[in-house]
Amino acid sequence: MIEVKNLWHIYEGRKIALKDVSLTIENEILALVGPNGSGKTTLAKHLNGLLKPTKGDVIVDGINTKEASVAELSRIVGYVFQNPEHMFFEENVFKEVAFGPKNLGLSKDEIEKRVEWALRSVNLKGYEDRSPYSLSGGEKQRLAIACMLAMNPKYLILDEPTTGLDAKSAESVKEVIRKLKEKGHGIMLITHDMELVLELAERVVLLYEGIKVFDGTINEFFQLDLRNYDLDKPELLKISERLSVGFVRNINEFVTSLLRRMRA
Amino acid sequence: MLIRVEDLSFRYSRAKDYSLKNINLKVRKGEFLGILGASGSGKSTLCLTFNGIIPHSIKGEFRGDVYVKGYNTKETSVAKLSTIVGLVLQNPDSQLFNMTVEEEVAFGLENLGLDPEEIRRRMKWALRITGLEGLENEFPPNLSGGQKQRLAIASVLAMKPEILVLDEPTSQLDPLGKEQVLSLVTLLNKEQGITIILVEHNTEYLLSFADRVIVLDKGEIILEGKPKQVFEEVDVLVRLGIRVPASVRIAHEFKKRGILEKAALNEKELINRLKTLIKI
């Protein structure tokens, strides 16, 4: 479990980024949402020790991040940044994914096994010899996830994992996230894509101006008036509300429910 | 025709495949053209050909011709073309580099060698139309995502281009920022008569506001028409990995079951159609 306890973060000489935020993450898909500048990324960077609390504590599986190095923590908490194109530096996809496991000092066999598994998980099998820079946006995003998977961290933070991706790439990234959750990982999605939240998340934490203003189930979350937080309901939920269909998470649920009413 | 693309093919140096293959396209003055396609389909490459960045700055094998207001882009400098075609990219941070909002907008104008009076006039106009009045002395990195992207648009607008090419301008923005930028695009097209070429994943918007949409796949235009025609082809769009608006995906399900006749409905149209069907 990751526990964030009364976390404050104040950037040097700047405004307060986080004010007394507490939350936990277990084996679940948690969406951390809020408009730009609400503190989402600042919070997430505390989970693998990239930032240290100004006040309060972050405990990762019993380890206080104040007493651990980023290197240690990053074996437990993987962080996939937005716009991953800036993080690649190897000449091919295989080497890029193998880089992390190599640094862990794993055997050649184990490294190959992990790279193979990670690439298969994100549907990039067969791309081993390609240059990371020759990949499309969706492929780069999936490569960034594969690099993290190869480290086999228990928790995975994904910052806007589907931003800028077309529907097909977004779908395969979502599939990877669901699979990881089933395998026992804890996932934190940082996003303001409300459609992604609706489809994927189980629990939602809403930050607004550095304060946690909501922590609850996906169903409860979408009962909030999101316009107050510079967010908006997904189109599907708007349509569903106008037709009194109630809470649905995808098109199929909506269609099934409406067809039932038409027959009645 | 304001833009004519004739038999255009382009292959980046060292790339195996062509990113654009035999593209033919015309854009009328005042038109709003939407471009759809999966990642890697050639959308961004096509955008870079309109102001001459391809082939002048980005090298590769360039075949065919692009004419902008009669100028062949091969024979016209990027500086000249930039006064006709303004280009706005995905990430506003990579387009802003001045200390204040005002300097950001003035920067391009000073390079045009305009007199100070004209610079002031254009700057005021660009900031007013993008809703950034009052923020003249702000430090651009301190702006919100939507404000930053509107500033990037203001800097381009100040050059008084007839054509604005926007390549996924909202993909990095939060919902409020997206709405601000897209309403601005609508206003620039409808009220200022600026020709718009927009690459956008928010397909709800294109369905309601674009005059025409083209769909790219592996460097080729495979669908072209009014949004109402293009979004009727739901199966093709889904196969290509294009985001289809929720209203269209729902309508498509009812169309398959013989309950609705059309799939290309926006939110309002769908709600009205379904309401009459369930009689509420």
Coordinates of C-alpha atoms in Angstrom, one line a residue:
Chain A
M1 CA 0.0 0.0 0.0
I2 CA 1.1 3.6 -0.7
E3 CA 0.0 6.0 2.1
V4 CA 0.1 9.7 1.6
K5 CA -0.3 11.4 5.0
N6 CA -1.0 15.1 5.5
L7 CA 1.2 16.0 2.6
W8 CA 2.2 19.6 2.0
H9 CA 4.4 20.8 -0.8
I10 CA 5.7 24.3 -1.3
Y11 CA 8.0 25.0 -4.2
E12 CA 10.8 27.4 -3.3
G13 CA 9.6 30.9 -3.2
R14 CA 6.4 29.9 -5.0
K15 CA 2.8 29.1 -4.2
I16 CA 1.7 26.2 -2.2
A17 CA 1.3 23.2 -4.5
L18 CA -0.3 20.7 -2.1
K19 CA -2.2 21.4 1.0
D20 CA -2.6 18.7 3.6
V21 CA -3.4 15.9 1.1
S22 CA -4.0 12.3 2.4
L23 CA -4.8 9.2 0.4
T24 CA -4.0 5.5 -0.1
I25 CA -3.4 3.4 -3.2
E26 CA -3.7 -0.3 -3.2
N27 CA -4.3 -2.9 -5.9
E28 CA -6.8 -0.8 -7.9
I29 CA -7.0 1.7 -10.7
L30 CA -7.1 5.1 -9.1
A31 CA -7.6 8.2 -11.2
L32 CA -6.0 11.4 -10.0
V33 CA -7.9 14.2 -11.7
G34 CA -8.0 18.0 -11.7
P35 CA -7.4 20.8 -14.1
N36 CA -3.9 21.9 -15.2
G37 CA -2.0 23.3 -12.2
S38 CA -4.1 21.6 -9.5
G39 CA -1.1 19.7 -8.1
K40 CA -1.6 16.3 -9.7
T41 CA 2.0 15.9 -11.0
T42 CA 3.4 17.4 -7.8
L43 CA 1.6 14.7 -5.8
A44 CA 2.6 11.9 -8.2
K45 CA 6.2 12.9 -8.0
H46 CA 6.2 12.3 -4.3
L47 CA 5.2 8.6 -4.8
N48 CA 8.6 7.6 -6.1
G49 CA 10.6 10.1 -4.2
L50 CA 11.3 12.6 -7.1
L51 CA 9.9 15.2 -4.7
K52 CA 10.1 15.1 -0.9
P53 CA 7.3 16.4 1.3
T54 CA 7.7 19.9 2.7
K55 CA 5.5 18.5 5.5
G56 CA 3.8 15.2 6.0
D57 CA 4.9 11.7 4.9
V58 CA 4.6 9.3 2.0
I59 CA 5.0 5.7 2.9
V60 CA 5.5 3.1 0.1
D61 CA 5.0 -0.5 1.3
G62 CA 6.3 0.5 4.7
I63 CA 9.2 2.7 3.4
N64 CA 9.2 6.4 4.2
T65 CA 10.2 8.2 1.0
K66 CA 12.3 10.6 3.1
E67 CA 14.6 7.7 4.0
A68 CA 14.9 6.1 0.6
S69 CA 16.6 7.0 -2.7
V70 CA 14.7 7.5 -5.9
A71 CA 16.6 4.4 -7.3
E72 CA 15.3 2.2 -4.5
L73 CA 11.8 3.6 -4.8
S74 CA 11.6 3.3 -8.6
R75 CA 11.8 -0.5 -8.3
I76 CA 8.5 -0.3 -6.4
V77 CA 6.9 2.7 -8.1
G78 CA 7.2 3.1 -11.9
Y79 CA 6.5 6.5 -13.3
V80 CA 5.6 6.9 -17.0
F81 CA 5.8 10.5 -18.0
Q82 CA 3.6 12.4 -20.4
N83 CA 5.3 13.0 -23.8
P84 CA 7.8 10.1 -23.4
E85 CA 9.7 11.0 -26.6
H86 CA 12.2 13.0 -24.5
M87 CA 13.2 10.0 -22.4
F88 CA 14.5 7.6 -25.0
F89 CA 18.2 7.4 -25.6
E90 CA 19.1 3.9 -26.9
E91 CA 19.5 3.0 -30.5
N92 CA 16.8 0.3 -30.6
V93 CA 13.6 -0.7 -28.8
F94 CA 15.2 -3.9 -27.3
K95 CA 18.0 -2.0 -25.7
E96 CA 15.7 0.8 -24.5
V97 CA 13.5 -1.7 -22.6
A98 CA 16.5 -3.8 -21.4
F99 CA 18.2 -0.7 -19.9
G100 CA 16.3 -0.7 -16.6
P101 CA 16.6 -4.5 -15.9
K102 CA 20.3 -4.4 -16.8
N103 CA 20.8 -1.7 -14.1
L104 CA 19.1 -3.9 -11.6
G105 CA 21.9 -6.4 -12.2
L106 CA 19.7 -9.2 -13.6
S107 CA 21.0 -12.1 -15.6
K108 CA 21.0 -12.0 -19.4
D109 CA 18.3 -14.7 -19.5
E110 CA 16.1 -12.8 -17.0
I111 CA 16.6 -9.6 -18.9
E112 CA 15.6 -11.1 -22.2
K113 CA 12.5 -12.7 -20.6
R114 CA 11.4 -9.4 -19.1
V115 CA 11.9 -7.5 -22.3
E116 CA 10.0 -10.1 -24.2
W117 CA 7.1 -10.0 -21.7
A118 CA 7.1 -6.2 -21.5
L119 CA 7.0 -5.8 -25.3
R120 CA 4.3 -8.4 -25.7
S121 CA 2.2 -6.8 -23.0
V122 CA 2.1 -3.5 -24.9
N123 CA 1.8 -5.1 -28.4
L124 CA 5.3 -4.1 -29.5
K125 CA 6.6 -7.6 -30.3
G126 CA 8.6 -7.4 -33.5
Y127 CA 9.7 -3.8 -32.9
E128 CA 13.0 -4.9 -31.1
D129 CA 15.3 -3.5 -33.8
R130 CA 13.5 -0.3 -34.5
S131 CA 14.8 3.0 -33.4
P132 CA 12.6 4.5 -30.6
Y133 CA 12.5 7.8 -32.6
S134 CA 11.0 6.1 -35.6
L135 CA 7.9 5.1 -33.7
S136 CA 4.6 6.9 -33.8
G137 CA 3.2 8.7 -30.8
G138 CA 1.1 5.7 -29.7
E139 CA 4.0 3.4 -30.1
K140 CA 6.3 5.6 -28.1
Q141 CA 3.8 5.8 -25.3
R142 CA 3.5 2.0 -25.2
L143 CA 7.3 1.7 -25.3
A144 CA 7.5 4.0 -22.3
I145 CA 5.1 1.7 -20.5
A146 CA 7.1 -1.3 -21.5
C147 CA 10.3 0.2 -20.1
M148 CA 8.6 0.6 -16.7
L149 CA 7.0 -2.9 -16.9
A150 CA 10.4 -4.5 -17.4
M151 CA 11.3 -3.2 -13.9
N152 CA 8.3 -5.0 -12.6
P153 CA 7.2 -2.3 -10.2
K154 CA 4.3 -3.0 -7.9
Y155 CA 2.8 0.4 -8.5
L156 CA 2.6 2.3 -11.8
I157 CA 1.9 6.0 -12.2
L158 CA 0.8 6.9 -15.7
D159 CA 0.7 10.6 -16.6
E160 CA -1.9 11.2 -19.3
P161 CA -1.2 7.8 -20.9
T162 CA -3.7 8.3 -23.8
T163 CA -3.1 12.0 -24.6
G164 CA -2.4 12.5 -28.2
L165 CA -3.1 8.9 -29.0
D166 CA -5.5 7.8 -31.7
A167 CA -8.3 5.5 -30.6
K168 CA -6.6 2.2 -31.5
S169 CA -3.4 3.0 -29.6
A170 CA -5.5 4.4 -26.7
E171 CA -7.4 1.1 -26.6
S172 CA -4.3 -1.0 -26.4
V173 CA -2.9 1.2 -23.7
K174 CA -6.2 0.8 -21.7
E175 CA -6.0 -3.0 -22.2
V176 CA -2.5 -3.1 -20.8
I177 CA -3.7 -1.1 -17.7
R178 CA -6.6 -3.5 -17.1
K179 CA -4.2 -6.5 -17.4
L180 CA -1.8 -5.0 -14.9
K181 CA -4.5 -4.4 -12.4
E182 CA -5.6 -8.0 -12.7
K183 CA -2.1 -9.1 -12.1
G184 CA -2.0 -7.3 -8.7
H185 CA -0.5 -3.9 -9.6
G186 CA -1.7 -0.7 -8.2
I187 CA -2.3 1.9 -10.9
M188 CA -2.5 5.6 -10.6
L189 CA -3.8 7.4 -13.7
I190 CA -3.1 11.2 -13.8
T191 CA -5.5 12.6 -16.3
H192 CA -8.2 15.1 -17.2
D193 CA -9.6 12.9 -19.9
M194 CA -13.0 12.2 -18.3
E195 CA -13.9 9.5 -20.8
L196 CA -10.8 7.6 -19.8
V197 CA -11.7 8.0 -16.1
L198 CA -15.2 6.7 -16.8
E199 CA -14.0 3.6 -18.7
L200 CA -11.1 2.6 -16.6
A201 CA -11.0 4.0 -13.1
E202 CA -12.5 2.4 -9.9
R203 CA -11.8 5.2 -7.6
V204 CA -11.2 8.9 -8.2
V205 CA -9.3 11.5 -6.2
L206 CA -10.0 15.1 -7.3
L207 CA -7.5 17.8 -6.7
Y208 CA -8.3 21.5 -7.0
E209 CA -5.8 24.2 -6.2
G210 CA -3.7 21.8 -4.2
I211 CA -6.5 20.5 -2.0
K212 CA -8.1 17.1 -2.2
V213 CA -11.7 18.0 -2.7
F214 CA -13.1 14.5 -3.5
D215 CA -12.1 10.9 -2.9
G216 CA -14.7 8.2 -3.7
T217 CA -16.1 5.8 -6.2
I218 CA -16.4 6.5 -9.9
N219 CA -20.1 6.6 -9.6
E220 CA -20.1 9.2 -6.8
F221 CA -17.5 11.2 -8.7
F222 CA -19.7 11.7 -11.8
Q223 CA -22.5 13.0 -9.6
L224 CA -20.3 16.1 -8.8
D225 CA -20.8 19.2 -10.8
L226 CA -17.5 19.0 -12.6
R227 CA -17.8 22.4 -14.2
N228 CA -17.0 23.8 -10.7
Y229 CA -13.5 22.2 -11.1
D230 CA -12.9 23.2 -14.8
L231 CA -13.7 19.7 -15.8
D232 CA -16.6 18.3 -17.8
K233 CA -18.7 15.2 -18.0
P234 CA -17.9 12.8 -20.9
E235 CA -20.3 13.1 -23.8
L236 CA -21.7 9.6 -23.1
L237 CA -22.8 10.5 -19.6
K238 CA -24.4 13.8 -20.8
I239 CA -26.4 11.9 -23.4
S240 CA -27.3 9.2 -20.8
E241 CA -28.5 11.8 -18.3
R242 CA -30.7 13.6 -20.8
L243 CA -32.4 10.4 -21.6
S244 CA -32.6 9.3 -18.0
V245 CA -30.6 6.2 -18.6
G246 CA -28.6 6.6 -15.4
F247 CA -24.9 5.7 -14.8
V248 CA -23.2 3.8 -17.6
R249 CA -19.5 3.2 -18.3
N250 CA -19.5 2.5 -22.0
I251 CA -21.5 2.6 -25.1
N252 CA -22.6 -1.1 -24.8
E253 CA -24.2 -0.5 -21.4
F254 CA -26.0 2.5 -22.7
V255 CA -27.4 0.8 -25.8
T256 CA -28.5 -2.3 -23.8
S257 CA -30.2 -0.2 -21.2
L258 CA -32.0 2.0 -23.8
L259 CA -33.1 -1.0 -25.9
R260 CA -34.6 -2.6 -22.9
R261 CA -36.7 0.6 -22.3
M262 CA -37.8 0.7 -26.0
R263 CA -39.0 -2.8 -25.8
A264 CA -40.9 -2.2 -22.5
Chain B
M1 CA -8.4 28.1 -54.6
L2 CA -6.3 29.3 -51.7
I3 CA -4.4 26.0 -51.4
R4 CA -3.8 23.5 -54.1
V5 CA -1.9 20.3 -53.4
E6 CA -1.1 18.3 -56.5
D7 CA 0.3 14.8 -56.6
L8 CA 2.2 15.4 -53.4
S9 CA 4.4 12.6 -52.1
F10 CA 7.0 13.0 -49.3
R11 CA 9.5 10.7 -47.8
Y12 CA 11.7 11.8 -44.8
S13 CA 15.4 11.3 -45.3
R14 CA 16.4 7.9 -44.2
A15 CA 12.8 6.7 -43.8
K16 CA 11.8 3.6 -45.7
D17 CA 8.2 4.5 -46.5
Y18 CA 6.6 7.6 -47.9
S19 CA 4.7 9.6 -45.2
L20 CA 2.5 11.2 -47.8
K21 CA 1.5 9.4 -51.0
N22 CA 0.0 11.2 -54.0
I23 CA -2.1 13.7 -52.1
N24 CA -4.5 15.9 -54.1
L25 CA -6.3 18.5 -52.2
K26 CA -7.9 21.9 -52.7
V27 CA -8.9 24.3 -49.9
R28 CA -11.2 27.2 -50.6
K29 CA -10.8 30.7 -49.0
G30 CA -12.8 30.8 -45.8
E31 CA -13.2 27.0 -45.6
F32 CA -12.9 25.0 -42.4
L33 CA -11.1 21.7 -43.2
G34 CA -10.7 19.0 -40.6
I35 CA -8.0 16.4 -40.9
L36 CA -8.4 13.0 -39.2
G37 CA -6.1 10.0 -39.1
A38 CA -4.4 7.6 -36.7
S39 CA -1.0 8.5 -35.3
G40 CA 1.6 8.0 -38.1
S41 CA -1.0 8.5 -40.9
G42 CA 0.8 11.7 -42.2
K43 CA -1.4 14.4 -40.6
S44 CA 1.5 16.4 -39.1
T45 CA 3.6 15.9 -42.2
L46 CA 0.9 17.3 -44.4
C47 CA 0.5 20.3 -42.0
L48 CA 4.2 21.1 -42.4
T49 CA 4.0 21.3 -46.2
F50 CA 1.6 24.3 -46.1
N51 CA 4.1 26.8 -44.9
G52 CA 7.1 25.3 -46.6
I53 CA 8.8 23.8 -43.5
I54 CA 8.7 20.8 -45.7
P55 CA 10.7 20.8 -48.0
H56 CA 12.8 23.8 -46.9
S57 CA 13.7 23.0 -43.3
I58 CA 12.9 19.3 -43.1
K59 CA 14.6 17.4 -45.9
G60 CA 13.5 14.4 -47.8
E61 CA 12.2 13.3 -51.1
F62 CA 9.5 15.8 -52.2
R63 CA 7.4 15.1 -55.3
G64 CA 4.5 17.1 -56.6
D65 CA 3.5 20.6 -55.8
V66 CA 1.9 22.7 -53.1
Y67 CA 0.5 26.1 -54.1
V68 CA -0.5 28.6 -51.5
K69 CA -2.3 31.6 -52.8
G70 CA -0.6 30.9 -56.1
Y71 CA 2.9 30.6 -54.7
N72 CA 4.7 27.3 -55.3
T73 CA 6.0 26.4 -51.8
K74 CA 9.1 24.8 -53.3
E75 CA 10.1 28.2 -54.8
T76 CA 9.0 30.4 -51.9
S77 CA 10.7 31.0 -48.6
V78 CA 9.2 29.9 -45.3
A79 CA 9.4 33.5 -44.1
K80 CA 7.2 34.6 -47.0
L81 CA 4.8 31.7 -46.6
S82 CA 4.5 32.4 -42.9
T83 CA 2.8 35.7 -43.6
I84 CA 0.1 33.7 -45.4
V85 CA 0.0 30.5 -43.4
G86 CA 0.1 30.5 -39.6
L87 CA 1.1 27.2 -38.0
V88 CA 0.1 26.3 -34.4
L89 CA 1.5 23.1 -32.9
Q90 CA 0.4 20.7 -30.2
N91 CA 2.6 21.8 -27.3
P92 CA 2.3 25.5 -26.5
D93 CA 5.4 25.4 -24.3
S94 CA 7.6 24.6 -27.3
Q95 CA 6.3 27.7 -29.1
L96 CA 6.7 30.3 -26.5
F97 CA 10.1 31.8 -25.6
N98 CA 9.7 35.4 -24.7
M99 CA 9.6 37.1 -21.2
T100 CA 6.1 38.6 -21.5
V101 CA 2.9 38.0 -23.3
E102 CA 3.3 41.2 -25.2
E103 CA 6.8 40.5 -26.3
E104 CA 5.7 37.1 -27.5
V105 CA 3.2 38.6 -29.8
A106 CA 5.5 41.4 -30.9
F107 CA 8.4 39.1 -31.7
G108 CA 7.2 38.0 -35.1
L109 CA 6.0 41.4 -36.1
E110 CA 9.4 43.1 -35.3
N111 CA 11.0 40.5 -37.6
L112 CA 8.6 41.7 -40.4
G113 CA 10.1 45.1 -40.0
L114 CA 6.7 46.8 -39.4
D115 CA 6.6 50.3 -37.9
P116 CA 5.9 50.5 -34.1
E117 CA 2.4 51.9 -34.6
E118 CA 1.3 49.0 -36.7
I119 CA 3.0 46.5 -34.3
R120 CA 0.9 48.0 -31.4
R121 CA -2.3 47.9 -33.4
R122 CA -1.8 44.3 -34.4
M123 CA -0.7 43.2 -31.0
K124 CA -3.8 44.7 -29.4
W125 CA -6.0 43.1 -31.9
A126 CA -4.5 39.7 -31.5
L127 CA -4.6 39.8 -27.7
R128 CA -8.2 41.1 -27.8
I129 CA -9.5 38.4 -30.2
T130 CA -7.8 35.6 -28.2
G131 CA -9.2 36.9 -24.9
L132 CA -5.7 37.7 -23.5
E133 CA -6.2 41.4 -22.9
G134 CA -5.0 42.4 -19.4
L135 CA -2.3 39.7 -19.4
E136 CA 0.2 41.7 -21.5
N137 CA 2.9 41.7 -18.8
E138 CA 2.5 38.1 -17.6
F139 CA 5.4 35.7 -17.9
P140 CA 4.1 33.1 -20.5
P141 CA 5.1 30.0 -18.4
N142 CA 2.8 31.2 -15.7
L143 CA -0.3 31.1 -17.9
S144 CA -2.7 28.2 -17.9
G145 CA -2.5 25.6 -20.7
G146 CA -5.5 27.2 -22.5
Q147 CA -4.0 30.7 -22.2
K148 CA -0.6 29.5 -23.4
Q149 CA -2.1 27.9 -26.5
R150 CA -4.2 31.0 -27.2
L151 CA -1.0 33.1 -26.9
A152 CA 0.6 30.8 -29.4
I153 CA -2.4 31.5 -31.7
A154 CA -2.2 35.2 -31.0
S155 CA 1.5 35.4 -32.0
V156 CA 0.6 33.7 -35.3
L157 CA -2.5 35.8 -35.8
A158 CA -0.6 39.0 -35.4
M159 CA 1.1 38.2 -38.7
K160 CA -2.4 38.4 -40.3
P161 CA -2.3 35.1 -42.0
E162 CA -5.2 34.1 -44.3
I163 CA -4.8 30.5 -43.3
L164 CA -4.4 29.0 -39.9
V165 CA -3.1 25.5 -39.7
L166 CA -3.5 23.9 -36.2
D167 CA -2.0 20.5 -35.5
E168 CA -3.8 19.0 -32.5
P169 CA -3.8 22.3 -30.6
T170 CA -5.9 21.0 -27.7
S171 CA -4.3 17.6 -27.0
Q172 CA -2.2 18.9 -24.1
L173 CA -5.0 21.0 -22.5
D174 CA -7.5 20.4 -19.8
P175 CA -11.2 20.5 -20.7
L176 CA -11.6 24.2 -20.0
G177 CA -8.5 25.0 -22.1
K178 CA -9.8 22.8 -24.9
E179 CA -13.1 24.6 -24.9
Q180 CA -11.3 28.0 -25.0
V181 CA -9.1 27.1 -27.9
L182 CA -11.9 25.5 -30.0
S183 CA -14.3 28.4 -29.5
L184 CA -11.5 30.7 -30.6
V185 CA -11.0 28.6 -33.8
T186 CA -14.7 28.8 -34.5
L187 CA -14.7 32.5 -34.0
L188 CA -11.6 33.1 -36.2
N189 CA -13.3 31.1 -39.0
K190 CA -16.9 32.4 -38.8
E191 CA -16.2 36.0 -37.9
Q192 CA -12.8 36.8 -39.2
G193 CA -13.1 34.6 -42.3
I194 CA -9.8 32.9 -41.7
T195 CA -9.3 29.7 -43.5
I196 CA -8.8 26.9 -41.0
I197 CA -7.0 23.6 -41.4
L198 CA -7.4 21.7 -38.1
V199 CA -6.0 18.3 -37.0
E200 CA -8.1 17.4 -33.9
H201 CA -8.8 14.3 -31.9
N202 CA -11.9 15.9 -30.5
T203 CA -14.1 14.7 -33.3
E204 CA -17.3 15.9 -31.8
Y205 CA -16.1 19.4 -32.6
L206 CA -15.2 18.6 -36.2
L207 CA -18.6 16.9 -36.7
S208 CA -20.4 20.1 -35.7
F209 CA -18.1 22.8 -37.1
A210 CA -15.9 21.7 -40.0
D211 CA -17.1 22.3 -43.6
R212 CA -15.2 19.4 -44.9
V213 CA -13.1 16.5 -43.4
I214 CA -10.4 14.4 -44.9
V215 CA -9.2 11.1 -43.5
L216 CA -5.6 10.1 -43.9
D217 CA -4.4 6.5 -43.7
K218 CA -0.7 5.6 -44.3
G219 CA -0.1 8.8 -46.1
E220 CA -3.2 8.7 -48.4
I221 CA -6.5 10.4 -48.3
I222 CA -9.0 7.6 -48.0
L223 CA -12.2 9.5 -47.2
E224 CA -13.2 13.0 -48.0
G225 CA -16.5 14.8 -47.7
K226 CA -18.8 16.8 -45.4
P227 CA -18.6 15.7 -41.8
K228 CA -22.1 14.2 -42.1
Q229 CA -20.8 11.9 -44.9
V230 CA -17.5 11.0 -43.4
F231 CA -18.8 10.2 -39.9
E232 CA -21.4 7.9 -41.5
E233 CA -18.5 5.5 -42.2
V234 CA -18.1 4.4 -38.6
D235 CA -16.6 1.0 -39.3
V236 CA -13.9 2.5 -41.5
L237 CA -13.0 5.2 -38.8
V238 CA -12.9 2.6 -36.0
R239 CA -10.8 0.3 -38.0
L240 CA -8.3 3.1 -38.6
G241 CA -8.2 3.9 -34.9
I242 CA -9.9 7.3 -35.2
R243 CA -11.8 8.5 -32.2
V244 CA -15.5 8.5 -33.1
P245 CA -17.8 10.8 -31.0
A246 CA -19.9 9.0 -28.4
S247 CA -23.1 10.3 -30.1
V248 CA -22.0 8.7 -33.4
R249 CA -21.0 5.4 -31.8
I250 CA -24.4 5.2 -30.1
A251 CA -26.3 6.2 -33.3
H252 CA -24.3 3.6 -35.2
E253 CA -25.5 0.9 -32.8
F254 CA -29.1 1.9 -33.3
K255 CA -28.6 2.2 -37.1
K256 CA -27.2 -1.4 -37.2
R257 CA -30.4 -2.5 -35.5
G258 CA -32.6 -0.7 -38.0
I259 CA -33.8 1.8 -35.4
L260 CA -32.0 4.9 -36.7
E261 CA -31.3 5.7 -40.3
K262 CA -28.2 7.8 -39.8
A263 CA -25.1 7.5 -37.6
A264 CA -23.5 10.9 -38.1
L265 CA -25.5 12.7 -35.4
N266 CA -24.1 15.1 -32.9
E267 CA -25.1 15.1 -29.2
K268 CA -28.1 17.3 -29.6
E269 CA -29.4 15.5 -32.7
L270 CA -29.0 12.1 -31.1
I271 CA -30.8 13.1 -28.0
N272 CA -33.7 14.5 -30.0
R273 CA -34.0 11.4 -32.1
L274 CA -33.8 9.0 -29.2
K275 CA -36.3 11.1 -27.2
T276 CA -38.9 10.7 -29.9
L277 CA -38.2 7.0 -30.0
I278 CA -38.7 6.4 -26.3
K279 CA -41.4 9.1 -26.2
I280 CA -40.1 11.4 -23.4

